[in-house]
Coordinates of C-alpha atoms and ligand atoms in Angstrom, one line a residue:
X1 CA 0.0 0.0 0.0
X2 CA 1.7 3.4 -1.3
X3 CA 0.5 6.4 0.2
X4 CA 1.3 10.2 -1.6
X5 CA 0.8 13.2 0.0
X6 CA 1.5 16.4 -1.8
X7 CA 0.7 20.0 -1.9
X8 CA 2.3 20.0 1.5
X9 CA 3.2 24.0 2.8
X10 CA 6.2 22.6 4.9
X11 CA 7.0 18.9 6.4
X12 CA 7.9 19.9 9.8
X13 CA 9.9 17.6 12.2
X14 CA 12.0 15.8 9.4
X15 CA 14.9 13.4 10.5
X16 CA 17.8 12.3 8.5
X17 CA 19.4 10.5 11.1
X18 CA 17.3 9.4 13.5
X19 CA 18.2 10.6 17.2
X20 CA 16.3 9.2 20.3
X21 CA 16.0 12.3 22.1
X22 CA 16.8 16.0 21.7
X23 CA 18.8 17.8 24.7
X24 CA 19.6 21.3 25.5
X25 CA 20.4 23.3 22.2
X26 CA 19.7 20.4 19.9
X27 CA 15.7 20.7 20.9
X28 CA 15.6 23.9 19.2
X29 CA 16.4 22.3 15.8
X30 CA 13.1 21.4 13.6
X31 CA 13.7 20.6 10.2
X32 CA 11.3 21.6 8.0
X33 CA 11.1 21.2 4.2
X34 CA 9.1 23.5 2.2
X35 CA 6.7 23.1 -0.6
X36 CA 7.1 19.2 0.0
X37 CA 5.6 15.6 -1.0
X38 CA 6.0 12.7 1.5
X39 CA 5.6 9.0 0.5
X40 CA 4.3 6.4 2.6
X41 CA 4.4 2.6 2.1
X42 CA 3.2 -0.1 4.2
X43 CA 2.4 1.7 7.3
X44 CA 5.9 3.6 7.5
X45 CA 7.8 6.9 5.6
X46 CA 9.7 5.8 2.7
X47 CA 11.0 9.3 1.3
X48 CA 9.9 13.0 1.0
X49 CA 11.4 16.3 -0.7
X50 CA 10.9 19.4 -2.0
X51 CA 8.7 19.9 -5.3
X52 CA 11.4 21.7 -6.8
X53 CA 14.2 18.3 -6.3
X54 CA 11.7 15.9 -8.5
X55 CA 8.6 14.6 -7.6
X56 CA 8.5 10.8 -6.9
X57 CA 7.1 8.2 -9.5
X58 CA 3.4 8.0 -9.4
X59 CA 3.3 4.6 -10.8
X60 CA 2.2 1.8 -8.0
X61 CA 0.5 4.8 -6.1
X62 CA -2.8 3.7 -4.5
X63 CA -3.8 6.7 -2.8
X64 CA -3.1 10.3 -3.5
X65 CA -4.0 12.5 -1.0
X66 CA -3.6 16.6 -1.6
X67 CA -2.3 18.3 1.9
X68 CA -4.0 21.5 0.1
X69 CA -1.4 23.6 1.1
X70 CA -1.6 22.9 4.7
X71 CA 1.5 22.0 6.8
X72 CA 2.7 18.3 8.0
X73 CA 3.5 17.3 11.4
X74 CA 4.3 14.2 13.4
X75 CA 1.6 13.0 15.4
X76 CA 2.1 14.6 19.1
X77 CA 3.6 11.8 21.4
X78 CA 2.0 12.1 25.4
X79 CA 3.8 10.4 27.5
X80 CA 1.9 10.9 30.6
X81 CA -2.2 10.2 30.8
X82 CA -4.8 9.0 32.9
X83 CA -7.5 8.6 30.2
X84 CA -9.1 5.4 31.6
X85 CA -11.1 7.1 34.4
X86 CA -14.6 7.0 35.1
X87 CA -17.3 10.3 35.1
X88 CA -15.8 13.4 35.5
X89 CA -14.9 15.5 38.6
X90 CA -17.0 18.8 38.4
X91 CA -17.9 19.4 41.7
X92 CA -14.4 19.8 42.8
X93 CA -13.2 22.6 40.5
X94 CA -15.9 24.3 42.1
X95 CA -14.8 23.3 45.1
X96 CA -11.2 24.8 44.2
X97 CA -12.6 28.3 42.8
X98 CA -14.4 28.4 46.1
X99 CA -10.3 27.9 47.8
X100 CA -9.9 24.4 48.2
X101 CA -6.9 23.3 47.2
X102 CA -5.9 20.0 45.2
X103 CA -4.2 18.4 48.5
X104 CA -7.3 19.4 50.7
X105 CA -9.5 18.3 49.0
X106 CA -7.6 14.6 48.8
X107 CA -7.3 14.9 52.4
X108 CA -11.0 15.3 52.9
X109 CA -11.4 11.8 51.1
X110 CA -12.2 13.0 47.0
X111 CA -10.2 13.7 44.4
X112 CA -8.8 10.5 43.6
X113 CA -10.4 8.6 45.9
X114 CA -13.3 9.9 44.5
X115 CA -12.8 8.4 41.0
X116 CA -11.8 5.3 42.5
X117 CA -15.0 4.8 43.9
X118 CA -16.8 5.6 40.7
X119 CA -14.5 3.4 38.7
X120 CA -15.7 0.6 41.1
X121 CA -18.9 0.7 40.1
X122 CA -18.2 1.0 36.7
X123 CA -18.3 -1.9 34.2
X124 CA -15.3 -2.6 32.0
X125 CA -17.4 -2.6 28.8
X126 CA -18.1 1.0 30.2
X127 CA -15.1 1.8 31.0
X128 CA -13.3 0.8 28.2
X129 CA -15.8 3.1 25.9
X130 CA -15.2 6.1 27.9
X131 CA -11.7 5.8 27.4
X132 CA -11.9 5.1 23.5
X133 CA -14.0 8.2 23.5
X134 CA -11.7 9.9 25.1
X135 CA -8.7 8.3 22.4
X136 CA -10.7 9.3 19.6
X137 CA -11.1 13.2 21.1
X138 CA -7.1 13.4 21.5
X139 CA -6.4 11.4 18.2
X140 CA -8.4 13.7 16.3
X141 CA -6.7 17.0 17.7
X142 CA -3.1 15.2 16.9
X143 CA -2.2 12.6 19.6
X144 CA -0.7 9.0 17.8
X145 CA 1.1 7.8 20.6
X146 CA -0.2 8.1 24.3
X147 CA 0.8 6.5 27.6
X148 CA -2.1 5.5 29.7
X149 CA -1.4 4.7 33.5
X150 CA -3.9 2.4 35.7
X151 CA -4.6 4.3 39.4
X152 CA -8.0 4.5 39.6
X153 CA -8.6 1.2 41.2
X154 CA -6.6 1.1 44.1
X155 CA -7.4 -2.6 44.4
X156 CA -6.1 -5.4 42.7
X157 CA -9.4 -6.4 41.0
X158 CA -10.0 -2.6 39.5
X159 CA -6.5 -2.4 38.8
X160 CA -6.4 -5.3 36.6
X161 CA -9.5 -4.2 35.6
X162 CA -8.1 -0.8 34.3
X163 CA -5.1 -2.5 32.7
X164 CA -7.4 -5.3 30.6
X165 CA -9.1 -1.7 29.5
X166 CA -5.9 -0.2 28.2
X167 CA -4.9 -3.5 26.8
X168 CA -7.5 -3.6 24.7
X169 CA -7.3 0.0 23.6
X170 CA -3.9 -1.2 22.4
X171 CA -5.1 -4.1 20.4
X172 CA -8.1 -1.8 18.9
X173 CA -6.8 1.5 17.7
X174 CA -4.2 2.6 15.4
X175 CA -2.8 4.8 18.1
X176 CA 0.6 3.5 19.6
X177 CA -0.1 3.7 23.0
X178 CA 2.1 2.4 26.1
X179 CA 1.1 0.9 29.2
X180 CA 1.7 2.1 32.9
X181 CA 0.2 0.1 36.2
X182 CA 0.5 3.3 38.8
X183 CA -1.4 1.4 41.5
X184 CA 0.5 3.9 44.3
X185 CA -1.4 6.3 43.4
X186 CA -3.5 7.2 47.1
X187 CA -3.5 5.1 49.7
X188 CA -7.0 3.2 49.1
X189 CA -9.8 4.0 52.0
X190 CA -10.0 2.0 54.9
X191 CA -6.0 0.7 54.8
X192 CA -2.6 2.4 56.6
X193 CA 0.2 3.4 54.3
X194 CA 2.2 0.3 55.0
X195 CA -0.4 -1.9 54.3
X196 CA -1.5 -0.5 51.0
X197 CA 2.1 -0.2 49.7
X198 CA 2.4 -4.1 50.9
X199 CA -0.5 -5.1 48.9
X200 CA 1.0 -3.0 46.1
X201 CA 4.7 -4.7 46.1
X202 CA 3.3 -8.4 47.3
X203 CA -0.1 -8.4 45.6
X204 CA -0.6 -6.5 42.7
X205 CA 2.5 -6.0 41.1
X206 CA 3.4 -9.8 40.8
X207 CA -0.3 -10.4 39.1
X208 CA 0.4 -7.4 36.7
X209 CA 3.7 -8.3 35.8
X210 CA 2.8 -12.4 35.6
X211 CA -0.2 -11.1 33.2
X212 CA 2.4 -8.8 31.3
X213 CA -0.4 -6.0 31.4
X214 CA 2.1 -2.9 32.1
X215 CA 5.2 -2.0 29.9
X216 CA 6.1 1.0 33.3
X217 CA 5.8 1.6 36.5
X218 CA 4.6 4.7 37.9
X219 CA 4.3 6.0 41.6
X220 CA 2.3 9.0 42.5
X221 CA 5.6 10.2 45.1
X222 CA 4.8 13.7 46.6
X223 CA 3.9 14.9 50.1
X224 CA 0.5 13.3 51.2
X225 CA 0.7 10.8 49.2
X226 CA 3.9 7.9 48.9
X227 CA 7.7 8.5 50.5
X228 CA 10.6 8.0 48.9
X229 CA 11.0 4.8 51.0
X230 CA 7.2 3.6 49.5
X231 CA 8.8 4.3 46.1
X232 CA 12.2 2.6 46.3
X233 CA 10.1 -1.0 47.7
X234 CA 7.9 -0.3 45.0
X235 CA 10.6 0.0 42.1
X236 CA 12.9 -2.7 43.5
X237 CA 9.3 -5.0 43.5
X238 CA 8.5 -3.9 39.8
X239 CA 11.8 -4.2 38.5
X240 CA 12.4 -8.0 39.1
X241 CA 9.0 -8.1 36.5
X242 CA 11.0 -6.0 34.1
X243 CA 8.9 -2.7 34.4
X244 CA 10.7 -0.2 34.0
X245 CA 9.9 3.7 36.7
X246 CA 7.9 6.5 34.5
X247 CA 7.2 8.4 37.9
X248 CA 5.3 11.3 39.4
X249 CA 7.6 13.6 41.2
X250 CA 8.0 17.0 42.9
X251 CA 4.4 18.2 41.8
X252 CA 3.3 19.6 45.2
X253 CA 6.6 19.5 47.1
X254 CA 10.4 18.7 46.5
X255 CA 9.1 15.3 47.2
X256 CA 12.7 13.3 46.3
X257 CA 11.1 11.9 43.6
X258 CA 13.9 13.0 41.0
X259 CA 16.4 11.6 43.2
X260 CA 15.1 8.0 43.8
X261 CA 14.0 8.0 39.8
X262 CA 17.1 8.9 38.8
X263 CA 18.9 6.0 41.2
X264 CA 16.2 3.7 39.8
X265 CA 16.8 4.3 35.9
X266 CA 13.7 5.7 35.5
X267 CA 12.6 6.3 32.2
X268 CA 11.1 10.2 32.8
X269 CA 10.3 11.7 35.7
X270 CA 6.8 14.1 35.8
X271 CA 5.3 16.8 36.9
X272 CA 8.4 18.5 38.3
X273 CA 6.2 22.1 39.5
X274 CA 8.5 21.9 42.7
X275 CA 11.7 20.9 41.4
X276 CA 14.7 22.3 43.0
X277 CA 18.2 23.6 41.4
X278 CA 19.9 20.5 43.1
X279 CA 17.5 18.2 40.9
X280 CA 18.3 19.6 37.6
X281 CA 21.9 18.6 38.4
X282 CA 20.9 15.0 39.8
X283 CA 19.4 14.7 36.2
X284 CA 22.2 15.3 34.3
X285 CA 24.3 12.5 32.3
X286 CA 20.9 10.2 33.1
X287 CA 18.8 8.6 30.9
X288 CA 16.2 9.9 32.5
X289 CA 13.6 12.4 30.8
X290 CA 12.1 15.1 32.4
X291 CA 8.7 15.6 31.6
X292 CA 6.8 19.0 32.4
X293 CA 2.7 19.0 32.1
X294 CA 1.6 22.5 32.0
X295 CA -1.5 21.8 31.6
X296 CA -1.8 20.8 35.1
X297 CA -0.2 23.8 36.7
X298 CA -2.6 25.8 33.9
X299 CA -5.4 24.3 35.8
X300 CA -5.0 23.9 39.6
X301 CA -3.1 27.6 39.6
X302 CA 0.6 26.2 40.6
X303 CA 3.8 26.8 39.8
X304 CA 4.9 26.3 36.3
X305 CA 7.9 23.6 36.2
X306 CA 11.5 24.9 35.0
X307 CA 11.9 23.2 31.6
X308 CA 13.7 26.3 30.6
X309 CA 15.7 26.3 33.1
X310 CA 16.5 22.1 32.2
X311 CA 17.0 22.8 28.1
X312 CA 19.5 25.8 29.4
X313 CA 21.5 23.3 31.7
X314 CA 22.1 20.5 28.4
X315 CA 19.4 18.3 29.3
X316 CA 16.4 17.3 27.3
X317 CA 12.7 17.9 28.4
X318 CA 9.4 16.8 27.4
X319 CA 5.8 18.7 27.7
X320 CA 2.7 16.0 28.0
X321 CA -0.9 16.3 28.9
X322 CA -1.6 14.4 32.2
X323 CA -4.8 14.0 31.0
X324 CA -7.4 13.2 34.3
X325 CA -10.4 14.2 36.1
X326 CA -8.9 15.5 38.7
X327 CA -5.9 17.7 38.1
X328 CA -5.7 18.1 34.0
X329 CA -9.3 17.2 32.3
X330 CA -7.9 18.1 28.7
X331 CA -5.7 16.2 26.6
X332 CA -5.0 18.8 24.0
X333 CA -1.5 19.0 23.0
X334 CA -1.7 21.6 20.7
X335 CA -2.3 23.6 24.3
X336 CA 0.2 21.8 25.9
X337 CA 2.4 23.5 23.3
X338 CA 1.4 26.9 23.7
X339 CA 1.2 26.7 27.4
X340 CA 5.0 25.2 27.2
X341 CA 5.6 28.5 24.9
X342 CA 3.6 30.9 26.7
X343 CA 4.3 29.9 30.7
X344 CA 7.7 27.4 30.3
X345 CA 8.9 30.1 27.6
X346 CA 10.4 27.7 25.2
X347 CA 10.7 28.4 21.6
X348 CA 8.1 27.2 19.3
X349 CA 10.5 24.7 17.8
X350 CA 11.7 23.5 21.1
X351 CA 8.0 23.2 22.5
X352 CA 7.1 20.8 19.1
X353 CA 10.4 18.9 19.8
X354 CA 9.4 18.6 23.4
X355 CA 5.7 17.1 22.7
X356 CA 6.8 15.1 19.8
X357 CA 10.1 13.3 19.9
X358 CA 11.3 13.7 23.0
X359 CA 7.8 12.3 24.2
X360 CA 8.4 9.0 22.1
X361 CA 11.3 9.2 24.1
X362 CA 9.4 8.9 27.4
X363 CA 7.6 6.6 26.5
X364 CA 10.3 4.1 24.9
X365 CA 9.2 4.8 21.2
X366 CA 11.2 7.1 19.4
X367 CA 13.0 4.5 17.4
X368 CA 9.7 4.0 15.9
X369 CA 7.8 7.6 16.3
X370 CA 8.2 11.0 16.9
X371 CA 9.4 12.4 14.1
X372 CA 9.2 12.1 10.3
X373 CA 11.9 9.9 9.5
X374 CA 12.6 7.2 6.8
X375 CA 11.5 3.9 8.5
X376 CA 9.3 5.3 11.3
X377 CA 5.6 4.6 11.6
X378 CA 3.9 6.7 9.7
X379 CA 1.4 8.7 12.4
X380 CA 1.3 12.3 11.1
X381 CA -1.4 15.3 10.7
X382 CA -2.5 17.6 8.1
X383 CA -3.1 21.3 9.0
X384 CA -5.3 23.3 7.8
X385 CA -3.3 26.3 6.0
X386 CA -1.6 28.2 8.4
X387 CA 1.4 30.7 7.8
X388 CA 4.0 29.5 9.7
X389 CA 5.4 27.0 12.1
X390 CA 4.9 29.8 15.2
X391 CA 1.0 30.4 14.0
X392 CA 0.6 26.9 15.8
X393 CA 1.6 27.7 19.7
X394 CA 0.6 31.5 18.9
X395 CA -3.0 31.1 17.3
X396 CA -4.2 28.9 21.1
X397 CA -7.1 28.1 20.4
X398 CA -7.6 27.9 16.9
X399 CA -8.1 24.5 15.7
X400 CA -5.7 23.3 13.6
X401 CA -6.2 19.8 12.6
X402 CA -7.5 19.3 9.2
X403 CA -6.4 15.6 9.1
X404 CA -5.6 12.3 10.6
X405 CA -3.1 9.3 9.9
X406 CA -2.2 6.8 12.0
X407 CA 0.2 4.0 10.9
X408 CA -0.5 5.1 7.3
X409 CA -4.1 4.9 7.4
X410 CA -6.3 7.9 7.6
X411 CA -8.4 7.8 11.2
Ligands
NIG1 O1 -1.0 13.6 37.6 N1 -0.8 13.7 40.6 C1 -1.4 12.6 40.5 N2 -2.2 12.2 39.7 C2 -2.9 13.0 38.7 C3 -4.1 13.5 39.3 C4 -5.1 12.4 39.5 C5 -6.4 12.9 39.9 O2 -6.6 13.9 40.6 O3 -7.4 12.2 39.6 C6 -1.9 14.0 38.2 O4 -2.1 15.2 38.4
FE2 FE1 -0.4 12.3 36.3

């Protein structure tokens, strides 16, 4: 199956050789080739180039489709949601314009306690088509690749329950998406710390990793919620099942988070709104991705994490949605973007960089996506025509999307 795309403004995000992450300077490179044609074949890119270098052979072509002067991108890569959920969580951003804040209103029993108990009740046939609907939303404003995370369940039942969900998700849509069993994330009703984190480490996680139902581990580590020392047991437990840490850290307090991550090979660490100087250095010459969600400070009214900061010291960052009910009910990325332009002050071409390649990265996948390179799965979207690369970020709210491919088929 040959797939041509032409009248294409500009290809943005074009590799020649393929890197697996971008870091410090290098994130504000974007190549871009104007007045472009791209070729896919089986799923993946095969070649591209200017109009004015040659157009490829239209013989064995089955599908021509004109780009009508809009722009190409890669497909945004988030590497950190919580789209299987159940209901919504309205009452308590009330609850915060009237001056609650996130952590009081988890210590009065909600937030995510809240959705835990609603998940509970909720079938997995129901569950699962929230979620899709949810998939479909983000897919169709530019997400291809997304990492879901269990947490909701907070028992081992509901957390397998939420994992079967996002397997399925994975067998059904053309997205890539990743896996991530984040059963720390409260402390389920009715049980001490110590307990809950036992059942985690001696329960769940050997029934998720036996059932091969998470690629990552995740721990919601932050004040009120798990220690270092919860996180550690918890990483040491997941790691004999090959999973590797993707974890929450520093988002309401310098929580050591970043520290135990980095010790543990983690794969990103998230949130970061409290990270401190010393952190930034812990993270450097590690493998480790920091990943920045400013959608989340957007909407509880936090600090903004320091990814400018991060790029200036040499290291690489990534901007996702966190996606939930409680903290981050959007997944738009195209926000995300502007939000990582407008609040982290990043550059355009370092904010597209940050949600698209280095997000693979976080997620384990930018061999394969997160750019437009020969080879890589083809997951791209078609603009509608826009002037430049900047309109994107600048323009917020203006929808951009005109259309959809995922693995070389049009959604
Ligand atoms: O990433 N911080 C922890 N977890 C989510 C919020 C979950 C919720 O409130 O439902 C987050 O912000
Ligand atoms: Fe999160």
């Amino acid at each position: 199956m040959k797939l041509l795309v032409k009248n294409i403004r500009s290809l943005v995000g074009v590799e020649y050789m393929s890197k697996l992450r971008l870091q410090g300077r290098q994130m504000a490179e974007l190549n871009t080739i104007d007045n472009a044609w791209l070729l896919v074949e089986d799923g993946r890119f095969a070649q591209f180039g200017s109009v004015e270098d040659g157009m490829p052979l239209l013989e064995g072509i089955d599908e021509i489709v004109d780009a009508e002067g809009g722009m190409v991108f890669p497909s945004w890569c988030d590497s950190h949601t919580h789209i299987v959920f159940a209901g919504s969580r309205e009452r308590e951003f009330v609850d915060k314009i009237n001056g609650l804040s996130y952590e009081e209103i988890a210590r009065r029993g909600g937030g995510i306690l809240n959705s835990a108990d609603l998940l509970h009740q909720t079938s997995e046939e129901e569950l699962y088509s929230q979620a899709m609907r949810r998939l479909d939303e983000v897919i169709h404003k530019g997400t291809g690749c997304i990492e879901i995370k269990s947490g909701y369940g907070l028992n081992l039942e509901d957390e397998l329950k939420m994992l079967r969900v996002i397997k399925r998700m994975k067998e059904t849509s053309r997205a890539k998406i990743v896996s991530t069993f984040l059963g720390a994330h409260a402390v389920a009703r009715g049980m001490s710390q110590d307990e809950y984190v036992s059942l985690v480490v001696d329960e769940m996680i050997p029934e998720v990793g036996r059932q091969q139902l998470a690629d990552f581990v995740d721990v919601f580590c932050d004040r009120g919620f798990f220690t270092s020392k919860d996180t550690t047991r918890i990483l040491e437990a997941a790691a004999k099942w090959g999973m590797r840490p993707k974890i929450h850290a520093d988002e309401l307090a310098s929580s050591g988070g970043v520290e135990v991550g980095a010790k543990h090979g983690a794969l990103s660490v998230d949130h970061l709104e409290s990270m401190t100087e010393e952190e930034i250095e812990i993270l450097r010459g590690t493998d480790t991705m920091p990943t920045v969600l400013p959608g989340t400070s957007f909407f509880l009214n936090m600090p903004y994490g320091k990814a400018r900061k991060m790029i200036d010291a040499g290291l690489g960052v990534a901007v996702a949605s966190d996606y939930n009910p409680g903290s981050t009910p959007s997944g738009d990325m195209k926000f995300v973007v502007s939000l990582a332009c407008i609040k982290l002050r990043l550059q355009p071409n370092e904010a597209i960089n940050a949600a698209t390649l280095n997000g693979a990265y976080a997620m384990g996948v930018s061999a394969e996506y997160g750019s437009i390179a020969k080879g890589k799965v083809a997951n791209f979207f078609i603009t509608h025509p826009v002037p430049s690369v900047d309109f994107i970020p600048y323009a917020y709210t203006t929808p951009i999307v005109k259309k959809v491919v995922l693995a070389g088929e049009m959604e």
